[in-house]
mmCIF file of C-alpha atoms and ligand atoms in Angstrom:
data_model
loop_
_atom_site.group_PDB
_atom_site.id
_atom_site.type_symbol
_atom_site.label_atom_id
_atom_site.label_comp_id
_atom_site.label_asym_id
_atom_site.label_seq_id
_atom_site.Cartn_x
_atom_site.Cartn_y
_atom_site.Cartn_z
ATOM 1 C CA UNK H 1 -72.730 -8.133 200.701
ATOM 2 C CA UNK H 2 -72.413 -8.719 204.628
ATOM 3 C CA UNK H 3 -75.455 -6.323 205.264
ATOM 4 C CA UNK H 4 -77.536 -9.081 202.512
ATOM 5 C CA UNK H 5 -76.798 -11.972 205.374
ATOM 6 C CA UNK H 6 -78.963 -10.565 207.750
ATOM 7 C CA UNK H 7 -82.466 -11.238 207.088
ATOM 8 C CA UNK H 8 -84.146 -7.575 208.490
ATOM 9 C CA UNK H 9 -82.342 -5.794 204.979
ATOM 10 C CA UNK H 10 -84.077 -4.701 201.905
ATOM 11 C CA UNK H 11 -81.932 -7.453 200.149
ATOM 12 C CA UNK H 12 -81.912 -10.126 201.930
ATOM 13 C CA UNK H 13 -85.085 -11.859 199.789
ATOM 14 C CA UNK H 14 -82.452 -11.164 197.247
ATOM 15 C CA UNK H 15 -79.620 -12.235 198.192
ATOM 16 C CA UNK H 16 -81.291 -15.716 199.693
ATOM 17 C CA UNK H 17 -83.670 -16.816 196.804
ATOM 18 C CA UNK H 18 -79.530 -16.334 194.539
ATOM 19 C CA UNK H 19 -79.846 -20.680 195.597
ATOM 20 C CA UNK H 20 -82.868 -21.985 193.974
ATOM 21 C CA UNK H 21 -82.537 -19.600 190.817
ATOM 22 C CA UNK H 22 -79.050 -20.841 189.673
ATOM 23 C CA UNK H 23 -80.590 -24.116 190.201
ATOM 24 C CA UNK H 24 -83.344 -22.935 187.518
ATOM 25 C CA UNK H 25 -80.737 -21.889 185.586
ATOM 26 C CA UNK H 26 -78.893 -24.843 186.010
ATOM 27 C CA UNK H 27 -82.360 -27.048 184.726
ATOM 28 C CA UNK H 28 -82.852 -24.367 182.288
ATOM 29 C CA UNK H 29 -80.090 -25.212 180.247
ATOM 30 C CA UNK H 30 -79.929 -28.943 180.896
ATOM 31 C CA UNK H 31 -83.355 -29.083 180.008
ATOM 32 C CA UNK H 32 -82.946 -27.393 177.039
ATOM 33 C CA UNK H 33 -79.814 -29.220 176.428
ATOM 34 C CA UNK H 34 -77.363 -26.514 176.530
ATOM 35 C CA UNK H 35 -75.089 -28.085 178.686
ATOM 36 C CA UNK H 36 -75.559 -31.386 180.037
ATOM 37 C CA UNK H 37 -75.174 -32.550 183.316
ATOM 38 C CA UNK H 38 -76.672 -36.720 183.288
ATOM 39 C CA UNK H 39 -75.568 -36.422 187.771
ATOM 40 C CA UNK H 40 -78.742 -33.374 187.573
ATOM 41 C CA UNK H 41 -80.789 -35.367 184.972
ATOM 42 C CA UNK H 42 -80.825 -38.563 186.465
ATOM 43 C CA UNK H 43 -80.945 -36.692 189.837
ATOM 44 C CA UNK H 44 -84.297 -35.268 189.477
ATOM 45 C CA UNK H 45 -85.945 -36.685 186.532
ATOM 46 C CA UNK H 46 -88.044 -39.988 186.103
ATOM 47 C CA UNK H 47 -87.158 -41.144 182.955
ATOM 48 C CA UNK H 48 -83.718 -39.638 182.662
ATOM 49 C CA UNK H 49 -85.028 -37.054 179.798
ATOM 50 C CA UNK H 50 -83.655 -33.743 179.694
ATOM 51 C CA UNK H 51 -86.660 -31.958 178.765
ATOM 52 C CA UNK H 52 -88.069 -33.560 182.280
ATOM 53 C CA UNK H 53 -85.827 -30.850 184.078
ATOM 54 C CA UNK H 54 -88.028 -28.338 182.388
ATOM 55 C CA UNK H 55 -91.346 -29.202 184.069
ATOM 56 C CA UNK H 56 -91.704 -30.642 188.398
ATOM 57 C CA UNK H 57 -88.010 -29.413 189.162
ATOM 58 C CA UNK H 58 -88.515 -26.512 187.732
ATOM 59 C CA UNK H 59 -91.261 -25.547 188.377
ATOM 60 C CA UNK H 60 -90.575 -26.262 192.305
ATOM 61 C CA UNK H 61 -87.462 -24.025 192.080
ATOM 62 C CA UNK H 62 -89.719 -20.588 190.775
ATOM 63 C CA UNK H 63 -91.956 -21.573 193.458
ATOM 64 C CA UNK H 64 -88.853 -21.136 196.118
ATOM 65 C CA UNK H 65 -87.484 -18.402 194.811
ATOM 66 C CA UNK H 66 -91.341 -16.568 194.500
ATOM 67 C CA UNK H 67 -91.541 -17.821 198.286
ATOM 68 C CA UNK H 68 -88.591 -16.052 199.843
ATOM 69 C CA UNK H 69 -89.090 -13.161 197.370
ATOM 70 C CA UNK H 70 -92.603 -11.972 198.098
ATOM 71 C CA UNK H 71 -93.506 -13.483 201.510
ATOM 72 C CA UNK H 72 -89.897 -13.752 203.027
ATOM 73 C CA UNK H 73 -89.376 -13.876 206.892
ATOM 74 C CA UNK H 74 -92.245 -11.607 207.886
ATOM 75 C CA UNK H 75 -95.361 -14.219 206.331
ATOM 76 C CA UNK H 76 -96.662 -17.164 207.478
ATOM 77 C CA UNK H 77 -98.176 -18.015 203.728
ATOM 78 C CA UNK H 78 -94.069 -18.713 202.383
ATOM 79 C CA UNK H 79 -92.383 -21.309 204.654
ATOM 80 C CA UNK H 80 -96.839 -22.877 204.956
ATOM 81 C CA UNK H 81 -96.756 -23.339 201.067
ATOM 82 C CA UNK H 82 -92.388 -25.278 200.951
ATOM 83 C CA UNK H 83 -93.201 -27.399 203.923
ATOM 84 C CA UNK H 84 -96.833 -28.752 201.743
ATOM 85 C CA UNK H 85 -94.534 -29.094 198.230
ATOM 86 C CA UNK H 86 -91.078 -29.778 199.570
ATOM 87 C CA UNK H 87 -92.482 -31.732 202.047
ATOM 88 C CA UNK H 88 -95.797 -32.600 202.276
ATOM 89 C CA UNK H 89 -96.005 -33.577 198.436
ATOM 90 C CA UNK H 90 -91.981 -35.095 198.844
ATOM 91 C CA UNK H 91 -93.747 -37.530 201.510
ATOM 92 C CA UNK H 92 -96.613 -38.577 199.629
ATOM 93 C CA UNK H 93 -94.743 -39.636 196.894
ATOM 94 C CA UNK H 94 -92.527 -42.252 199.403
ATOM 95 C CA UNK H 95 -95.495 -43.033 201.137
ATOM 96 C CA UNK H 96 -97.379 -43.294 198.576
ATOM 97 C CA UNK H 97 -95.590 -45.584 196.379
ATOM 98 C CA UNK H 98 -94.377 -47.791 199.052
ATOM 99 C CA UNK H 99 -97.891 -48.587 200.924
ATOM 100 C CA UNK H 100 -100.119 -46.771 198.775
ATOM 101 C CA UNK H 101 -102.420 -50.521 198.867
ATOM 102 C CA UNK H 102 -105.571 -48.738 199.156
ATOM 103 C CA UNK H 103 -106.111 -46.448 195.933
ATOM 104 C CA UNK H 104 -108.342 -43.231 195.638
ATOM 105 C CA UNK H 105 -111.342 -43.644 194.671
ATOM 106 C CA UNK H 106 -111.555 -40.572 192.548
ATOM 107 C CA UNK H 107 -108.085 -40.742 191.026
ATOM 108 C CA UNK H 108 -106.759 -44.860 191.491
ATOM 109 C CA UNK H 109 -103.680 -42.966 190.340
ATOM 110 C CA UNK H 110 -102.931 -42.016 194.430
ATOM 111 C CA UNK H 111 -103.362 -43.684 197.520
ATOM 112 C CA UNK H 112 -104.663 -42.723 201.251
ATOM 113 C CA UNK H 113 -101.447 -43.603 202.393
ATOM 114 C CA UNK H 114 -99.813 -40.997 199.639
ATOM 115 C CA UNK H 115 -102.218 -38.474 201.177
ATOM 116 C CA UNK H 116 -103.136 -38.801 204.961
ATOM 117 C CA UNK H 117 -98.815 -38.675 204.901
ATOM 118 C CA UNK H 118 -99.026 -35.834 203.165
ATOM 119 C CA UNK H 119 -101.920 -34.156 205.549
ATOM 120 C CA UNK H 120 -99.543 -35.007 208.269
ATOM 121 C CA UNK H 121 -96.242 -34.633 207.265
ATOM 122 C CA UNK H 122 -97.246 -31.131 205.600
ATOM 123 C CA UNK H 123 -98.946 -30.199 208.726
ATOM 124 C CA UNK H 124 -95.813 -31.379 211.475
ATOM 125 C CA UNK H 125 -93.125 -29.111 208.917
ATOM 126 C CA UNK H 126 -95.284 -26.121 208.869
ATOM 127 C CA UNK H 127 -96.007 -25.503 212.341
ATOM 128 C CA UNK H 128 -92.622 -26.682 213.466
ATOM 129 C CA UNK H 129 -91.403 -23.758 210.648
ATOM 130 C CA UNK H 130 -94.071 -21.283 212.210
ATOM 131 C CA UNK H 131 -92.668 -22.201 215.161
ATOM 132 C CA UNK H 132 -88.918 -21.190 214.228
ATOM 133 C CA UNK H 133 -90.098 -18.460 212.883
ATOM 134 C CA UNK H 134 -92.227 -17.263 216.250
ATOM 135 C CA UNK H 135 -89.116 -18.507 218.269
ATOM 136 C CA UNK H 136 -86.677 -16.318 216.464
ATOM 137 C CA UNK H 137 -88.932 -13.158 216.537
ATOM 138 C CA UNK H 138 -89.780 -12.990 213.166
ATOM 139 C CA UNK H 139 -94.054 -13.666 213.528
ATOM 140 C CA UNK H 140 -96.434 -13.633 216.200
ATOM 141 C CA UNK H 141 -99.100 -16.291 216.353
ATOM 142 C CA UNK H 142 -101.871 -17.358 218.581
ATOM 143 C CA UNK H 143 -101.154 -20.773 218.995
ATOM 144 C CA UNK H 144 -104.519 -22.369 218.962
ATOM 145 C CA UNK H 145 -106.079 -20.668 215.707
ATOM 146 C CA UNK H 146 -102.950 -21.284 213.784
ATOM 147 C CA UNK H 147 -102.807 -25.201 214.035
ATOM 148 C CA UNK H 148 -106.517 -24.895 213.725
ATOM 149 C CA UNK H 149 -105.603 -23.028 209.766
ATOM 150 C CA UNK H 150 -102.502 -24.569 209.473
ATOM 151 C CA UNK H 151 -104.830 -28.155 209.296
ATOM 152 C CA UNK H 152 -107.228 -26.364 206.531
ATOM 153 C CA UNK H 153 -104.200 -25.300 205.083
ATOM 154 C CA UNK H 154 -102.764 -28.296 204.673
ATOM 155 C CA UNK H 155 -106.565 -30.652 204.339
ATOM 156 C CA UNK H 156 -107.133 -28.199 200.737
ATOM 157 C CA UNK H 157 -103.679 -28.586 199.747
ATOM 158 C CA UNK H 158 -103.318 -31.909 200.123
ATOM 159 C CA UNK H 159 -107.424 -33.140 198.463
ATOM 160 C CA UNK H 160 -105.969 -30.886 195.646
ATOM 161 C CA UNK H 161 -102.568 -33.157 195.408
ATOM 162 C CA UNK H 162 -104.982 -35.738 195.408
ATOM 163 C CA UNK H 163 -106.340 -34.737 192.180
ATOM 164 C CA UNK H 164 -105.298 -36.235 188.889
ATOM 165 C CA UNK H 165 -102.919 -33.778 188.107
ATOM 166 C CA UNK H 166 -103.509 -33.818 184.194
ATOM 167 C CA UNK H 167 -103.692 -30.944 183.989
ATOM 168 C CA UNK H 168 -101.276 -28.498 186.239
ATOM 169 C CA UNK H 169 -98.806 -30.091 187.896
ATOM 170 C CA UNK H 170 -98.661 -30.735 191.755
ATOM 171 C CA UNK H 171 -95.432 -28.410 192.161
ATOM 172 C CA UNK H 172 -98.073 -25.221 191.268
ATOM 173 C CA UNK H 173 -101.353 -26.358 192.495
ATOM 174 C CA UNK H 174 -100.149 -27.870 195.711
ATOM 175 C CA UNK H 175 -98.010 -24.618 196.777
ATOM 176 C CA UNK H 176 -101.067 -22.099 195.029
ATOM 177 C CA UNK H 177 -103.462 -23.906 196.716
ATOM 178 C CA UNK H 178 -101.253 -23.505 199.722
ATOM 179 C CA UNK H 179 -100.492 -19.578 199.460
ATOM 180 C CA UNK H 180 -104.965 -19.085 198.680
ATOM 181 C CA UNK H 181 -105.673 -20.677 201.471
ATOM 182 C CA UNK H 182 -102.806 -19.008 203.736
ATOM 183 C CA UNK H 183 -103.530 -15.811 202.786
ATOM 184 C CA UNK H 184 -107.559 -16.594 203.361
ATOM 185 C CA UNK H 185 -107.259 -18.234 206.801
ATOM 186 C CA UNK H 186 -104.239 -15.745 208.124
ATOM 187 C CA UNK H 187 -105.115 -12.936 206.333
ATOM 188 C CA UNK H 188 -101.146 -11.936 205.445
HETATM 189 C C1 LIG Q 201 -86.745 -33.473 191.785
HETATM 190 C C2 LIG Q 201 -87.662 -32.600 192.351
HETATM 191 C C3 LIG Q 201 -88.244 -31.955 192.440
HETATM 192 C C4 LIG Q 201 -89.824 -32.515 191.438
HETATM 193 O O1 LIG Q 201 -90.716 -33.117 191.928
HETATM 194 P P1 LIG Q 201 -91.681 -33.971 191.344
HETATM 195 O O2 LIG Q 201 -91.870 -33.689 189.996
HETATM 196 O O3 LIG Q 201 -91.372 -35.571 191.672
HETATM 197 O O4 LIG Q 201 -93.017 -33.549 192.061
HETATM 198 C C5 LIG Q 201 -86.606 -30.883 192.617
HETATM 199 C C6 LIG Q 201 -85.854 -30.649 192.180
HETATM 200 C C7 LIG Q 201 -84.328 -29.942 192.528
HETATM 201 C C8 LIG Q 201 -83.246 -28.442 192.130
HETATM 202 C C9 LIG Q 201 -83.062 -29.311 191.355
HETATM 203 C C10 LIG Q 201 -82.325 -28.540 193.427
HETATM 204 C C11 LIG Q 201 -83.738 -27.513 193.915
HETATM 205 C C12 LIG Q 201 -82.509 -26.517 195.238
HETATM 206 C C13 LIG Q 201 -83.642 -25.920 196.136
HETATM 207 C C14 LIG Q 201 -82.460 -23.884 196.608
HETATM 208 C C15 LIG Q 201 -82.889 -26.477 197.333
HETATM 209 C C16 LIG Q 201 -83.134 -26.594 198.849
HETATM 210 C C17 LIG Q 201 -85.004 -27.483 199.132
HETATM 211 C C18 LIG Q 201 -85.367 -27.189 200.197
HETATM 212 C C19 LIG Q 201 -86.144 -28.425 200.763
HETATM 213 C C20 LIG Q 201 -85.995 -26.235 201.035
HETATM 214 N N1 LIG Q 202 -101.389 -39.016 197.927
HETATM 215 C C1 LIG Q 202 -100.383 -39.892 196.792
HETATM 216 C C2 LIG Q 202 -99.226 -38.871 195.987
HETATM 217 C C3 LIG Q 202 -98.283 -39.977 195.617
HETATM 218 N N2 LIG Q 202 -98.769 -41.266 195.097
HETATM 219 C C4 LIG Q 202 -97.923 -42.238 194.930
HETATM 220 O O1 LIG Q 202 -96.697 -41.866 194.335
HETATM 221 C C5 LIG Q 202 -96.127 -41.515 192.328
HETATM 222 C C6 LIG Q 202 -95.638 -40.574 192.581
HETATM 223 O O2 LIG Q 202 -96.882 -39.486 192.656
HETATM 224 P P1 LIG Q 202 -96.845 -37.429 191.965
HETATM 225 O O3 LIG Q 202 -97.803 -38.123 190.355
HETATM 226 O O4 LIG Q 202 -98.153 -36.755 192.224
HETATM 227 O O5 LIG Q 202 -95.408 -37.202 191.353
HETATM 228 P P2 LIG Q 202 -94.813 -36.493 192.437
HETATM 229 O O6 LIG Q 202 -94.780 -35.267 191.304
HETATM 230 O O7 LIG Q 202 -95.665 -35.244 193.130
HETATM 231 O O8 LIG Q 202 -93.224 -36.569 193.283
HETATM 232 C C7 LIG Q 202 -97.803 -42.067 192.343
HETATM 233 O O9 LIG Q 202 -97.519 -42.565 190.936
HETATM 234 C C8 LIG Q 202 -97.816 -42.691 193.610
HETATM 235 O O10 LIG Q 202 -97.839 -44.073 193.732
HETATM 236 C C9 LIG Q 202 -99.378 -41.937 196.187
HETATM 237 O O11 LIG Q 202 -99.850 -42.867 195.887
HETATM 238 N N3 LIG Q 202 -100.937 -41.368 196.894
#
């Protein structure tokens, strides 16, 4: 068990994914009303309906599991995708609701304040995470091209998030767009 807590061990990524996996189970059990956790439902839903847990929150933890297992500590793709979903998309909601008076022309439900906040905060969290991983020696990066690449990923993810999300939830489209763009610019 101690070996699993060493991030270089083969099983570490699976051990780390236990936390979002257990939350995934909580969301499914409560979303399907097999169990009732009103605190969980109220904290992660908008209307207080259990079935809401099977949408955005569930996609969120599934992306966490995927990034932990697929990318772990050796690829920048996972940490950038999580930074854009957890940091960028998260701040877009907060800033957009509060300061979003100027709406996006092609999507009146979203605002420039939300999108600009998403780009800037998602970019900064991505760079911060990459700096941390470089400092720990997990990955090696040249910073000038890395900053340019992360800015491109943040721009694409912000553009995707600004689109009307009636088709695909942005907890899927934002990390997916980040993963594809990161793979194209970083190559791994
Ligand atoms: C409320 C959540 C998603 C809804 O997003 P949206 O539809 O408003 O866009 C998040 C649900 C969180 C889940 C119940 C518990 C997550 C546990 C996870 C291991 C915590 C680590 C998060 C950290 C920021 C990486
Ligand atoms: N780019 C954005 C994103 C969200 N928002 C605001 O945040 C609210 C929730 O955004 P959303 O529907 O994308 O919710 P999440 O599922 O991303 O949290 C929107 O109804 C807007 O009021 C914004 O103004 N601009």
